[in-house]
Each structure stands twice: as C-alpha cells, then as structure tokens.
XYZ file of C-alpha atoms in Angstrom:
665
model
C -2.344 25.349 0.973
C -0.320 24.810 -2.180
C 3.341 24.928 -3.047
C 3.106 27.682 -5.633
C 4.702 31.044 -4.967
C 2.775 33.748 -6.860
C 5.293 36.450 -5.976
C 8.185 34.295 -7.195
C 10.258 35.007 -4.081
C 12.563 32.683 -2.203
C 12.575 32.017 1.512
C 16.058 31.911 2.880
C 17.157 29.207 5.287
C 17.828 31.839 7.915
C 14.264 33.152 7.745
C 12.895 29.653 8.044
C 15.012 28.789 11.034
C 14.244 32.026 12.862
C 10.522 31.907 12.204
C 10.287 28.236 13.021
C 11.875 28.868 16.419
C 9.452 31.687 17.161
C 6.252 30.217 15.826
C 6.189 26.452 15.800
C 9.096 25.521 18.113
C 9.938 22.228 16.444
C 13.496 20.966 16.766
C 14.636 19.121 13.657
C 17.828 17.085 14.178
C 20.243 16.475 11.267
C 19.309 13.487 9.134
C 22.185 11.356 10.456
C 20.979 11.859 14.049
C 17.529 10.604 13.085
C 19.007 7.125 12.509
C 20.222 5.522 15.762
C 21.601 2.157 16.837
C 18.753 1.601 19.297
C 16.286 2.422 16.543
C 17.808 -0.174 14.226
C 17.764 -2.818 16.977
C 14.093 -2.156 17.686
C 13.401 -2.155 13.931
C 14.974 -5.601 13.544
C 12.910 -7.018 16.428
C 9.641 -5.530 15.185
C 10.489 -6.454 11.595
C 10.847 -10.097 12.653
C 7.524 -9.992 14.538
C 5.683 -8.389 11.622
C 7.223 -10.813 9.102
C 5.801 -13.701 11.143
C 2.370 -12.040 11.203
C 2.500 -11.301 7.469
C 3.471 -14.873 6.598
C 0.666 -16.158 8.788
C -1.917 -13.988 7.012
C -0.375 -14.676 3.609
C -0.587 -18.430 4.026
C -4.132 -18.450 5.417
C -6.359 -15.743 3.920
C -3.902 -14.128 1.501
C -4.899 -10.547 2.443
C -2.395 -8.332 4.264
C -3.649 -5.183 6.053
C -1.450 -2.133 6.476
C 0.617 -2.418 9.658
C 2.208 1.051 9.434
C 0.336 2.427 12.420
C 1.139 -0.607 14.541
C 4.822 -0.205 13.611
C 4.785 3.443 14.683
C 3.019 2.668 17.956
C 5.173 -0.306 18.941
C 8.331 1.551 17.902
C 7.412 4.342 20.301
C 6.550 1.891 23.075
C 9.824 -0.059 22.852
C 12.188 2.914 22.578
C 10.328 4.909 25.228
C 10.561 1.908 27.560
C 14.261 1.616 26.668
C 15.001 5.282 27.433
C 12.935 5.305 30.639
C 14.658 2.188 31.974
C 18.139 3.494 31.035
C 17.445 6.830 32.721
C 16.462 5.101 35.951
C 19.753 3.210 35.866
C 21.620 6.521 35.630
C 22.749 6.315 32.005
C 22.783 9.369 29.761
C 19.960 8.999 27.250
C 19.595 10.819 23.949
C 16.079 12.270 23.664
C 13.639 10.206 21.616
C 12.350 12.358 18.757
C 9.461 12.022 16.339
C 12.016 11.746 13.541
C 13.641 8.688 15.140
C 10.176 7.214 15.688
C 9.417 7.762 11.994
C 12.694 6.156 10.921
C 11.894 3.052 13.014
C 8.426 2.805 11.474
C 9.895 3.175 7.985
C 12.518 0.511 8.603
C 9.946 -1.949 9.980
C 7.581 -1.403 7.039
C 10.424 -1.955 4.557
C 11.353 -5.176 6.359
C 7.949 -6.809 6.658
C 6.908 -5.519 3.232
C 9.228 -8.106 1.682
C 7.291 -10.865 3.422
C 4.424 -9.824 1.135
C 6.146 -8.717 -2.072
C 8.589 -11.637 -1.789
C 5.751 -13.899 -2.881
C 6.121 -16.402 -0.045
C 2.384 -16.995 -0.170
C 1.914 -16.542 -3.907
C 4.314 -16.743 -6.853
C 7.267 -18.301 -5.025
C 5.437 -21.367 -3.726
C 3.382 -21.509 -6.933
C 6.583 -22.967 -8.391
C 6.834 -25.833 -5.899
C 6.016 -29.497 -6.479
C 3.041 -29.607 -4.124
C 1.197 -26.879 -6.043
C 1.991 -28.709 -9.281
C 0.394 -31.869 -7.869
C -2.653 -30.018 -6.490
C -3.454 -28.639 -9.942
C -2.928 -32.065 -11.446
C -0.388 -33.604 -13.801
C -3.114 -33.984 -16.439
C -3.993 -30.264 -16.394
C -3.095 -28.803 -19.847
C 0.160 -26.839 -19.653
C 1.048 -28.019 -16.120
C 4.487 -29.629 -16.604
C 6.759 -31.292 -14.058
C 9.659 -29.427 -15.696
C 8.153 -26.161 -14.428
C 8.856 -26.906 -10.766
C 11.320 -25.180 -8.427
C 11.015 -26.017 -4.744
C 11.784 -23.372 -2.073
C 15.321 -23.309 -0.710
C 16.759 -20.783 1.715
C 19.829 -19.982 -0.391
C 18.195 -19.015 -3.677
C 15.312 -17.216 -1.929
C 17.668 -14.897 -0.024
C 19.745 -14.316 -3.162
C 16.653 -13.512 -5.215
C 15.432 -11.059 -2.562
C 18.735 -9.179 -2.610
C 18.893 -8.804 -6.389
C 15.286 -7.586 -6.903
C 14.181 -5.790 -3.722
C 16.239 -2.593 -3.895
C 15.329 -1.404 -7.386
C 11.906 -0.096 -6.369
C 13.549 2.283 -3.891
C 15.449 3.998 -6.713
C 12.694 3.964 -9.337
C 10.484 6.817 -8.050
C 12.761 8.861 -5.793
C 12.904 11.753 -8.331
C 9.079 11.971 -8.217
C 8.735 12.296 -4.436
C 8.062 16.056 -4.672
C 5.458 15.513 -7.392
C 3.609 12.811 -5.449
C 3.703 14.367 -1.967
C 3.788 18.142 -2.565
C 2.354 18.735 -6.039
C -0.304 16.011 -6.272
C -0.881 16.144 -2.483
C -1.772 12.455 -2.427
C -3.184 11.498 0.970
C -1.589 8.058 1.539
C -4.147 7.412 4.331
C -2.074 4.923 6.348
C 0.987 7.180 6.079
C -1.037 10.192 7.203
C -2.595 8.285 10.100
C 0.830 7.008 11.174
C 2.272 10.523 11.061
C -0.537 11.889 13.198
C -0.044 9.094 15.703
C 3.708 9.742 15.898
C 3.191 13.500 16.188
C 0.729 12.934 19.031
C 3.407 11.033 20.965
C 5.923 13.875 20.658
C 3.719 16.942 21.174
C 4.535 19.562 23.792
C 2.223 19.130 26.766
C 1.322 22.801 26.685
C -0.394 22.671 23.318
C -4.084 22.592 24.209
C -5.390 21.595 20.777
C -2.745 18.901 20.388
C -3.704 17.484 23.776
C -7.347 17.345 22.763
C -6.404 15.697 19.481
C -4.352 13.068 21.325
C -7.292 12.423 23.670
C -9.623 12.113 20.681
C -7.217 9.760 18.898
C -6.847 7.592 21.999
C -10.617 7.394 22.519
C -11.360 6.265 18.977
C -8.327 3.975 18.954
C -9.755 2.207 22.020
C -13.244 2.032 20.505
C -11.874 0.654 17.228
C -9.721 -1.912 19.017
C -12.622 -3.082 21.201
C -14.989 -3.262 18.227
C -12.502 -5.325 16.220
C -12.088 -7.638 19.208
C -15.887 -7.932 19.532
C -16.210 -8.759 15.818
C -13.607 -11.515 16.165
C -15.750 -13.495 18.625
C -18.465 -13.921 15.967
C -16.232 -14.553 12.939
C -16.139 -18.346 13.338
C -14.054 -20.592 11.099
C -15.863 -20.376 7.764
C -15.720 -17.698 5.074
C -19.375 -16.728 5.587
C -19.223 -16.042 9.333
C -19.244 -12.733 11.181
C -20.018 -9.077 10.616
C -17.747 -9.093 7.583
C -20.583 -10.766 5.682
C -23.468 -8.480 6.615
C -25.474 -8.061 3.378
C -26.442 -4.588 2.185
C -28.222 -3.084 -0.823
C -28.744 -6.574 -2.204
C -25.437 -6.349 -4.127
C -22.486 -6.744 -1.762
C -21.462 -6.908 1.858
C -20.828 -4.252 4.503
C -18.028 -5.430 6.793
C -18.165 -2.843 9.619
C -14.431 -2.135 9.327
C -13.118 0.852 11.360
C -10.056 0.964 9.078
C -12.053 1.766 5.963
C -14.392 4.171 7.759
C -11.222 5.962 8.904
C -9.882 5.928 5.339
C -13.164 7.497 4.253
C -12.611 10.317 6.756
C -9.102 10.982 5.420
C -9.565 10.425 1.676
C -11.158 13.193 -0.423
C -14.906 12.884 -1.019
C -14.417 12.221 -4.726
C -12.172 9.226 -4.000
C -14.725 7.631 -1.679
C -17.583 8.277 -4.099
C -15.481 6.843 -6.943
C -14.869 3.661 -4.944
C -18.601 3.273 -4.282
C -19.413 3.964 -7.925
C -16.915 1.319 -9.022
C -18.456 -1.172 -6.584
C -21.964 -0.481 -7.898
C -20.917 -0.753 -11.553
C -18.937 -3.961 -11.067
C -20.787 -5.945 -8.385
C -24.186 -4.406 -8.980
C -24.354 -4.670 -12.759
C -21.294 -5.923 -14.674
C -20.457 -9.137 -12.783
C -24.128 -10.271 -12.485
C -24.541 -9.583 -16.230
C -21.442 -11.647 -17.107
C -22.408 -14.379 -14.625
C -25.770 -14.668 -16.380
C -23.852 -15.727 -19.524
C -22.093 -18.629 -17.787
C -22.168 -21.591 -20.111
C -21.990 -19.317 -23.157
C -19.141 -16.860 -22.592
C -17.224 -19.279 -20.352
C -17.733 -22.823 -19.014
C -20.265 -23.108 -16.216
C -19.294 -24.525 -12.829
C -15.703 -23.156 -12.711
C -14.080 -22.287 -9.393
C -14.223 -18.750 -8.029
C -10.502 -18.282 -8.749
C -10.377 -19.776 -12.247
C -9.078 -17.278 -14.825
C -11.089 -18.963 -17.547
C -14.273 -17.864 -15.777
C -15.683 -14.784 -14.036
C -12.446 -14.269 -12.065
C -10.607 -13.618 -15.321
C -12.967 -10.748 -16.129
C -12.507 -9.274 -12.640
C -8.709 -9.298 -12.802
C -8.236 -8.004 -16.341
C -10.960 -5.329 -16.275
C -9.480 -3.942 -13.034
C -6.001 -3.974 -14.596
C -7.355 -2.087 -17.642
C -8.815 0.715 -15.518
C -5.704 0.949 -13.354
C -3.341 1.091 -16.326
C -5.487 3.630 -18.176
C -5.541 6.010 -15.208
C -1.934 5.456 -14.141
C -0.416 5.756 -17.619
C -2.430 8.907 -18.366
C -1.104 10.587 -15.229
C 2.417 9.344 -15.896
C 2.369 10.848 -19.395
C 0.933 14.080 -18.000
C 3.679 14.345 -15.378
C 6.395 13.683 -17.955
C 4.917 16.331 -20.267
C 4.684 18.927 -17.494
C 8.216 18.143 -16.341
C 9.592 18.570 -19.858
C 7.665 21.832 -20.219
C 9.027 23.107 -16.917
C 12.554 22.130 -17.897
C 12.216 23.907 -21.226
C 10.993 27.032 -19.460
C 14.024 26.871 -17.129
C 11.886 26.712 -14.018
C 13.269 23.547 -12.518
C 13.820 25.184 -9.110
C 10.469 25.925 -7.587
C 10.239 28.318 -4.649
C 8.555 27.461 -1.433
C 5.253 29.231 -0.632
C 5.458 32.475 1.291
C 3.113 33.985 3.814
C 0.811 36.726 2.677
C 1.302 39.926 4.591
C -2.380 40.196 5.532
C -2.831 36.912 7.402
C -4.032 36.477 10.972
C -1.660 34.967 13.516
C -3.078 31.424 13.453
C -3.146 31.207 9.656
C 0.352 32.648 9.495
C 1.576 30.010 11.917
C -0.023 27.187 9.916
C 1.514 28.457 6.695
C 4.912 28.755 8.328
C 4.616 25.203 9.633
C 3.853 24.010 6.111
C 6.904 25.902 4.830
C 9.123 24.216 7.386
C 7.738 20.829 6.305
C 8.441 21.685 2.669
C 11.912 22.960 3.490
C 12.779 19.884 5.561
C 11.408 17.531 2.933
C 13.314 19.155 0.072
C 16.548 20.108 1.854
C 18.185 16.685 2.258
C 17.171 15.435 -1.151
C 18.411 12.392 -3.020
C 20.078 13.560 -6.268
C 18.381 12.389 -9.450
C 21.717 11.217 -10.858
C 22.222 9.033 -7.777
C 18.770 7.460 -8.099
C 19.222 6.854 -11.827
C 22.725 5.413 -11.363
C 21.531 3.183 -8.548
C 18.644 1.858 -10.606
C 20.813 1.175 -13.653
C 23.571 -0.479 -11.609
C 21.189 -2.700 -9.648
C 19.315 -3.582 -12.836
C 22.582 -4.682 -14.430
C 23.437 -6.918 -11.461
C 19.930 -8.359 -11.400
C 19.913 -8.928 -15.169
C 23.055 -11.022 -14.849
C 21.933 -12.921 -11.732
C 18.255 -13.844 -12.225
C 18.900 -16.158 -15.233
C 21.222 -18.171 -12.966
C 18.355 -18.699 -10.501
C 15.603 -19.131 -13.120
C 17.171 -20.326 -16.421
C 13.981 -19.804 -18.526
C 14.071 -16.096 -17.588
C 16.703 -14.953 -20.103
C 18.687 -11.788 -19.491
C 16.893 -9.778 -22.175
C 13.521 -10.565 -20.560
C 14.842 -9.339 -17.206
C 16.168 -6.189 -18.844
C 12.820 -5.608 -20.555
C 10.970 -5.901 -17.256
C 13.224 -3.241 -15.708
C 12.491 -0.892 -18.590
C 8.723 -0.938 -18.021
C 8.752 -1.418 -14.225
C 9.103 2.301 -13.267
C 5.874 3.136 -15.149
C 4.022 0.409 -13.249
C 5.634 1.558 -9.992
C 4.232 5.030 -10.595
C 0.755 3.613 -11.271
C 0.819 1.625 -8.034
C 2.191 4.497 -5.926
C -0.400 6.856 -7.353
C -3.212 4.408 -6.569
C -1.873 3.775 -3.066
C -1.805 7.519 -2.439
C -5.463 7.780 -3.430
C -7.004 4.737 -1.791
C -4.402 3.116 0.524
C -4.510 -0.074 -1.566
C -1.135 -1.473 -2.598
C -1.984 -3.478 -5.730
C 1.462 -4.995 -6.220
C -0.023 -8.432 -6.847
C -2.156 -7.000 -9.653
C 0.914 -5.668 -11.445
C 2.655 -8.953 -10.740
C -0.132 -10.699 -12.630
C 0.672 -8.482 -15.611
C 4.245 -9.799 -15.490
C 3.024 -13.386 -15.254
C 0.741 -13.137 -18.241
C 3.027 -11.121 -20.515
C 6.213 -13.129 -20.007
C 4.490 -16.510 -19.918
C 2.793 -15.595 -23.217
C 6.044 -14.478 -24.849
C 8.187 -17.420 -23.717
C 5.546 -20.078 -24.313
C 5.411 -23.708 -23.256
C 9.158 -24.263 -22.835
C 9.688 -22.683 -19.409
C 7.013 -19.990 -19.677
C 5.395 -20.905 -16.360
C 8.577 -20.486 -14.289
C 9.633 -17.394 -16.247
C 6.207 -15.799 -15.784
C 6.265 -16.411 -12.032
C 9.819 -15.042 -11.784
C 8.765 -11.938 -13.752
C 5.891 -11.570 -11.302
C 8.456 -11.476 -8.492
C 10.447 -8.758 -10.242
C 7.329 -6.628 -10.840
C 5.865 -7.105 -7.367
C 9.123 -6.232 -5.634
C 9.581 -3.003 -7.578
C 6.031 -1.666 -7.469
C 5.465 -2.653 -3.831
C 8.681 -1.178 -2.419
C 8.172 1.995 -4.486
C 4.669 2.459 -3.028
C 5.891 1.740 0.513
C 8.696 4.268 0.096
C 6.322 6.965 -1.157
C 3.913 6.261 1.706
C 6.776 6.626 4.168
C 7.872 9.848 2.446
C 4.388 11.152 3.245
C 4.782 10.108 6.878
C 8.238 11.700 6.998
C 6.928 14.910 5.438
C 4.226 15.248 8.111
C 6.641 14.494 10.970
C 9.363 16.933 9.802
C 11.698 14.035 8.986
C 14.439 14.231 6.391
C 13.792 12.555 3.046
C 17.376 11.300 3.151
C 16.868 9.585 6.515
C 13.679 8.039 5.133
C 15.550 6.704 2.119
C 18.465 5.335 4.147
C 16.127 3.666 6.643
C 14.268 2.070 3.723
C 17.571 0.703 2.414
C 18.465 -0.700 5.841
C 14.977 -2.130 6.375
C 15.011 -3.740 2.936
C 18.392 -5.339 3.658
C 16.969 -6.702 6.928
C 13.900 -8.006 5.116
C 15.998 -9.815 2.504
C 17.271 -12.053 5.324
C 14.481 -11.986 7.923
C 11.558 -12.606 5.532
C 13.020 -15.830 4.013
C 14.163 -17.076 7.443
C 10.757 -16.581 9.067
C 9.057 -18.178 6.057
C 11.422 -21.130 6.366
C 10.173 -21.651 9.910
C 6.626 -22.022 8.586
C 7.795 -24.155 5.655
C 9.639 -26.642 7.847
C 7.155 -26.687 10.755
C 3.827 -26.902 8.882
C 2.361 -28.591 5.840
C 2.167 -25.488 3.649
C -0.305 -25.742 0.793
C -2.392 -28.574 2.247
C -5.997 -27.734 1.222
C -7.284 -29.374 4.432
C -4.724 -27.786 6.746
C -4.492 -24.362 8.429
C -1.939 -23.019 5.914
C -3.667 -23.518 2.572
C -1.670 -20.816 0.712
C -4.740 -20.006 -1.423
C -2.941 -17.771 -3.901
C -0.327 -20.347 -4.913
C -2.743 -22.231 -7.177
C -4.173 -18.971 -8.558
C -0.739 -17.692 -9.591
C 0.330 -20.980 -11.156
C -2.913 -21.303 -13.108
C -2.471 -17.763 -14.415
C 1.034 -18.596 -15.620
C -0.342 -21.689 -17.358
C -3.094 -19.563 -18.903
C -0.459 -17.070 -20.077
C 1.386 -19.823 -21.918
C -1.812 -20.574 -23.833
C -2.125 -16.882 -24.883
C -4.921 -14.281 -25.016
C -7.057 -16.677 -27.018
C -7.650 -18.608 -23.793
C -9.275 -15.612 -22.064
C -13.042 -15.856 -21.575
C -15.266 -14.698 -24.419
C -15.434 -10.904 -24.947
C -12.974 -10.348 -22.035
C -10.400 -8.561 -24.189
C -13.058 -6.323 -25.776
C -14.470 -5.340 -22.368
C -10.936 -4.567 -21.128
C -10.317 -2.273 -24.103
C -13.566 -0.424 -23.397
C -12.591 0.238 -19.781
C -9.012 1.194 -20.676
C -10.255 3.811 -23.168
C -12.902 4.938 -20.655
C -10.188 5.631 -18.078
C -8.293 7.789 -20.588
C -11.453 9.716 -21.551
C -12.491 10.306 -17.931
C -9.045 11.684 -17.080
C -9.084 13.902 -20.141
C -12.501 15.269 -19.157
C -11.196 16.049 -15.650
C -8.390 18.110 -17.166
C -10.379 20.021 -19.807
C -13.590 20.808 -17.905
C -13.962 23.706 -15.408
C -13.232 22.950 -11.761
C -16.883 23.279 -10.744
C -17.616 20.332 -13.054
C -14.379 18.320 -12.873
C -14.590 18.043 -9.083
C -17.564 15.707 -9.548
C -15.949 13.477 -12.203
C -14.900 10.120 -10.668
C -11.324 8.848 -10.500
C -10.799 5.647 -12.554
C -7.992 4.374 -10.301
C -10.304 4.490 -7.278
C -13.165 2.947 -9.252
C -10.947 -0.001 -10.235
C -10.174 -1.175 -6.688
C -13.554 -2.827 -5.934
C -13.636 -4.403 -9.414
C -10.876 -6.780 -8.318
C -10.600 -6.645 -4.516
C -14.345 -6.782 -3.850
C -16.975 -4.281 -2.816
C -16.988 -4.990 0.916
C -15.061 -1.843 1.866
C -16.890 0.599 -0.446
C -19.788 1.294 1.910
C -17.367 1.683 4.842
C -15.438 4.405 3.029
C -18.657 6.055 1.883
C -19.939 6.067 5.491
C -16.706 7.842 6.444
C -17.126 10.478 3.749
C -20.801 11.051 4.700
C -19.809 11.536 8.349
C -17.147 14.046 7.334
C -19.504 15.848 4.919
C -22.180 16.313 7.590
C -19.573 17.234 10.198
C -18.101 19.920 7.920
C -21.557 21.424 7.440
C -22.451 21.419 11.141
C -19.105 22.520 12.597
C -16.354 23.207 10.005
C -13.695 24.215 12.569
C -14.215 21.124 14.714
C -14.180 18.898 11.639
C -10.891 20.418 10.490
C -9.301 20.024 13.923
C -10.470 16.537 14.854
C -11.428 14.567 11.739
C -7.825 13.459 11.221
C -7.543 12.346 14.847
C -10.785 10.352 14.642
C -9.701 8.731 11.381
C -6.249 7.893 12.719
C -7.736 6.399 15.875
C -10.085 4.175 13.882
C -7.276 2.977 11.597
C -4.796 2.505 14.462
C -7.152 0.534 16.699
C -8.135 -1.878 13.955
C -4.511 -2.145 12.803
C -3.242 -2.930 16.295
C -5.861 -5.664 16.681
C -4.255 -7.568 13.806
C -1.345 -8.433 16.114
C -3.279 -10.247 18.898
C -5.657 -11.784 16.329
C -2.697 -13.185 14.375
C -1.124 -14.514 17.591
C -4.417 -16.220 18.484
C -4.490 -17.725 15.013
C -0.888 -18.956 15.245
C -1.818 -20.787 18.457
C -4.894 -22.149 16.640
C -7.364 -20.418 18.943
C -10.445 -19.990 16.781
C -13.359 -17.596 17.375
C -15.995 -19.362 19.492
C -19.078 -18.275 17.503
C -20.017 -18.285 13.827
C -22.704 -15.673 13.185
C -24.279 -16.213 9.774
C -26.596 -13.935 7.800
C -28.959 -15.648 5.364
C -32.367 -15.251 3.774
C -35.450 -15.774 5.933
C -37.179 -19.144 5.665
C -40.440 -19.296 3.771
C -43.116 -21.912 4.046
C-alpha cells in the first residue's frame, strides 16, 4: 500500500476522524498528552539501567545489540505496575496508552544511545594516557602530547554540545524515509508490534492470536539464548556463535537475525549473504594470501596496516557509494517536485470497489499517515535548530580540544547530514547502526588534514562529532518508524528524543564514571579491556601518516567498490522492475564486509522460512510472520539484560563448547 493518490483527491480531517471511529476504533490522544511525568520518571530509571548495560558491553566485547524491544517491554511493565498499584490505593489513574509506551521507549533509546555514540568505549578513552602507554611510546606517531584523560566536567559538556545536532539533521526527511522509501527499520517495527500487542482490544481475535504467537516465540527465543549462554565459556572461540558453516564463516544461531530475516525484504537478506560470500569467501582469503607482499605478515587482527584496513575501507566505500547515490536521488526528486509545485502530497484514498477487510486496512494506513504528518516539525525549525546548535558547538569544541580548530568543526557539520542520511538509510534496510564506521571517516580525514601537530586528538574529536550526529539521526528515524506504526505523533517522538538526549548527556557520563573509578578500564588482562580504544587511536595515528600508509592496493580496491555501488544503484533505477527486483543492494552487501559474516546465514534462514511460508499459506504468513519475527527479536533482546547482569557480577558461563577439525592419524 503506497502513499500515492492517483485521483489527486484530499481526505479531510473530518472524514478521517469519522471513519477511524467506525472502522478501527483507535483513540489517538493529543501529542502533549502522550508525554507524561510518570513516563519521564520511568524513562530516566530505564535509561540509567540501559546505560550501565551498554557501558558493560562497550568495555568488554565492544558490540552493542539493539535494546529497543527491551525498552518497550520494560516501559510497559513499570508503568502498568504503577497504574495498577495506584488504582488499588484509590487514586485516579490516567489510562496508559500505546502512545505513552512509545514515548517512553523513544526516550530510553535516546538516553542509552549516548552511552554508545559518546565513545566511552572507543574514541573518548582512546585519548587517555593508559591507551597511549599500551600502544607504546616508541610507536611512530604516538605522542605524549596527544593525551587527554577522561574527566566528568568536559565529558558532560562535550555531550551537550554535540548530541542534539543529529536530531535536527534529518527531521525534514522523515516522510521520505518512513512513507516514501518504506524502510523497514526491523527493531523499530518489532518494537511497534510488541507495544501494539500490549494495547490491543481483547475482542480482536486476530490480534489475540498474534499476541499469543509473539509470546510463544519470545519465550522460545529467550530460552534458546539462555541455553546458548551456558556453552559460551570465557574465550572468543566458545559456544554456538562459532559453529562453522560452508567452510567460509560461522553460523551463530541468533534468533535476532533470523527475526530480522523474517522482517527485512528478501532482496536485503540475499544481498547480505552475497556480500558475506564475496568478502569472506573470496576477497579476504585472496588478500590474506598476499600477506608479506601487500602488507607485513604477522600483524594483529585489528591493525589498519593489515587485512583489517582493507575490511574497514572497502566497507566504507560501498556504504558511501550507495548512500550518496540515494541522497543525490532524493535531492533531485525533491527539487523536481518543488519545481512542479507539488510539495503537498495527498494521502491515499480507498478505492470504491474494495471489500470490507481491505477497506479497513487501507483506512488504518490512512490514519497512520495522517497522524504521522499532522503534528509535523517545520523545516525552518529543524534548519534553524541545526544552524544554531552548530554555531554553539563550533565555538565550544575548540575550547575542549584545542587542535580541533573552529573551521574544522564547521566543516564537519557541513558534511555530517549527508553521512547521517547514509547511516539512517542503512539502518532502515538492515538494522545495523554503523555510526562507528562513519566516525572512522572523521578520524582519518581530520587526522590527515591536521597532521602530526595535534592530528590524533583532533581526529578522535571529529570522530565524536560524526558518531553523535549519525547515530542519533538513525535512532530518531527508527523511533519515527515505531511511532508511525503505533499511531504516535511525530512531534511527541521528537520532543521525547530531545528529553532523552538531555538525560543521556548527564546519565551516560555519570554511569561511565562509576566504571572508570571502580575498575581498571583498559587493562588487557582485566575484565574491562576496552578493545576498541587501541583500534581508534591507531587509526588516528595512521591518519596522520596519510593515505600512503594504507596497505598496498587498498585505495584502488576501494575505488572499484565505490564505483560498483554507483553502477548497481543506477542499474536498479534504469532496468524494468522484473529485473531490478533481483539486483542486490550495495548498502546491505557492505555490512558483512566490515562487521563479519556470522549473521548472514541467520538472516538468509529467516528469508527462506518466510519464502516457503508465503508459498504454502500466504494469508497465515501475512498475519503471523511479523509476530514470529518480533518474538524472536524481543526474546533475544531481553536476554541481554540478565546476561549483562551476570557478567557485571563476574558470573561466567560454566562450559566452553568448541568446534574444531577432526583429528587425523
């Protein structure tokens, strides 16, 4: 169901309200009523909890899963408990709506998102003295002058001056991303379905069955994740996550990615698998075979002068090629629409010859569109906010990081919206927020430009600016998707993001400071190794040396993949639909190049299940595939909370199950 209106008619607000009351019976409170005091209190509590979990994961493994579904579930649990208890005490209680539930989830995600994009496990502690010493004073380009130790004051100040810009950068494109491109944002979709299931009328038979289905697969996913934990041991090679397959990469039995495969379009899942096969099946083994010629043999797995450098920069090339092509296309279409004086697009109408069920579904979609577009954020407000915040940040950041001159800060804010679009577009396709990848672009570019006199600190600071903008922009767009599916106002989503970001600017540094003062952060033999700190500092040092320090042929390979991404996108646009639907998506192909191939088979398993299901029983697949996917994602997501708590208390899995080759005589 699209958003085009072939008859070029408008639906009046009166018609929408009348029909919505008759057909779908969904009460939509004003946007101000969707934001409540109790919701903000619960958001602050959950935001603190999730910041602790994120810091824990950031400082140990460096990989942060999406906690959107857990935020939606726990938000419902806390407020529902609150209202039930208050009612029993005789107090008047305002009904708990799906919109309030969505606002809480949005606020929590904005808060704990800064624990990741704030760089507390990456660029921020890459500046500290311990990381400098771990790399070694004799390492070329590693200078004692390029050290800035964490301090609560400057960290909170830095968070406030950089974290809000991403919220204003892509607000004008929310309609394009959610309605026109119809990007799935799998975690946002799963969260919306979970929230809707909590607030469904008990009389809706299908909704009840969907809730039952979601609960069943949520329980199965949770139990399976718990079962996997017992065999995951202490080493990197333990557990089901390292089950070898196809002789090229590992299958990790993750319910989250199988669920993503059920939600994402088939072409996205196939593109991810294709990217995994090309990179880990052919390209990386081919480059690894030239170790000692193209790059020094025996380098660490995270050394940018070796194979890791190829992985990072080839992935960046594909991502930029795809993202920039689509950005240019959107700008061109927008200009064309403006020139044709068709800036106000009508909502879709219902065809007169539709059956009752189809008519009801179309009307529900119209109400979603109307709700999403009604309380919009004016473009002038978004642009003014971005410019004003950029001006404040441009004046402030050089005070915190002197090597980062004001004109470098200003330059980063000029190019940041384009990168924010690329990241939001990729997140909508695959659920991967690649903020750290775009941060690496900032490191390399600014460290290269500034050079040896402060280039390391400036590059890491630029990384912080880039990561904050692209990450918060992607989180906001994901939450817009959730809000769209739960009939929540875009304005309430935006305001709750602002409030959650303000909370995160204080809570994220404070919770990190607890870890920093209580544990030996960065100790390679301790529990909090902060593995990405050394990687980020070494990249900044490499940036100071310039592109000439990249491994042999790396730049040429990157150019090939960048041009390939442009050509593939062009072919998708110029070929007939019956052909273009089988052309892969470069953005999706790029994810396994850098992240790894372990999730590619999971997503492909999900798409195969859905494909077979659609052939055997199309109606059942349409009704329940989303519930199954959401249950799988939710169960695995919820397990991250008890697993992180076990880890904080240093309770390790009791068994290490290892897969290796059979012994031969």
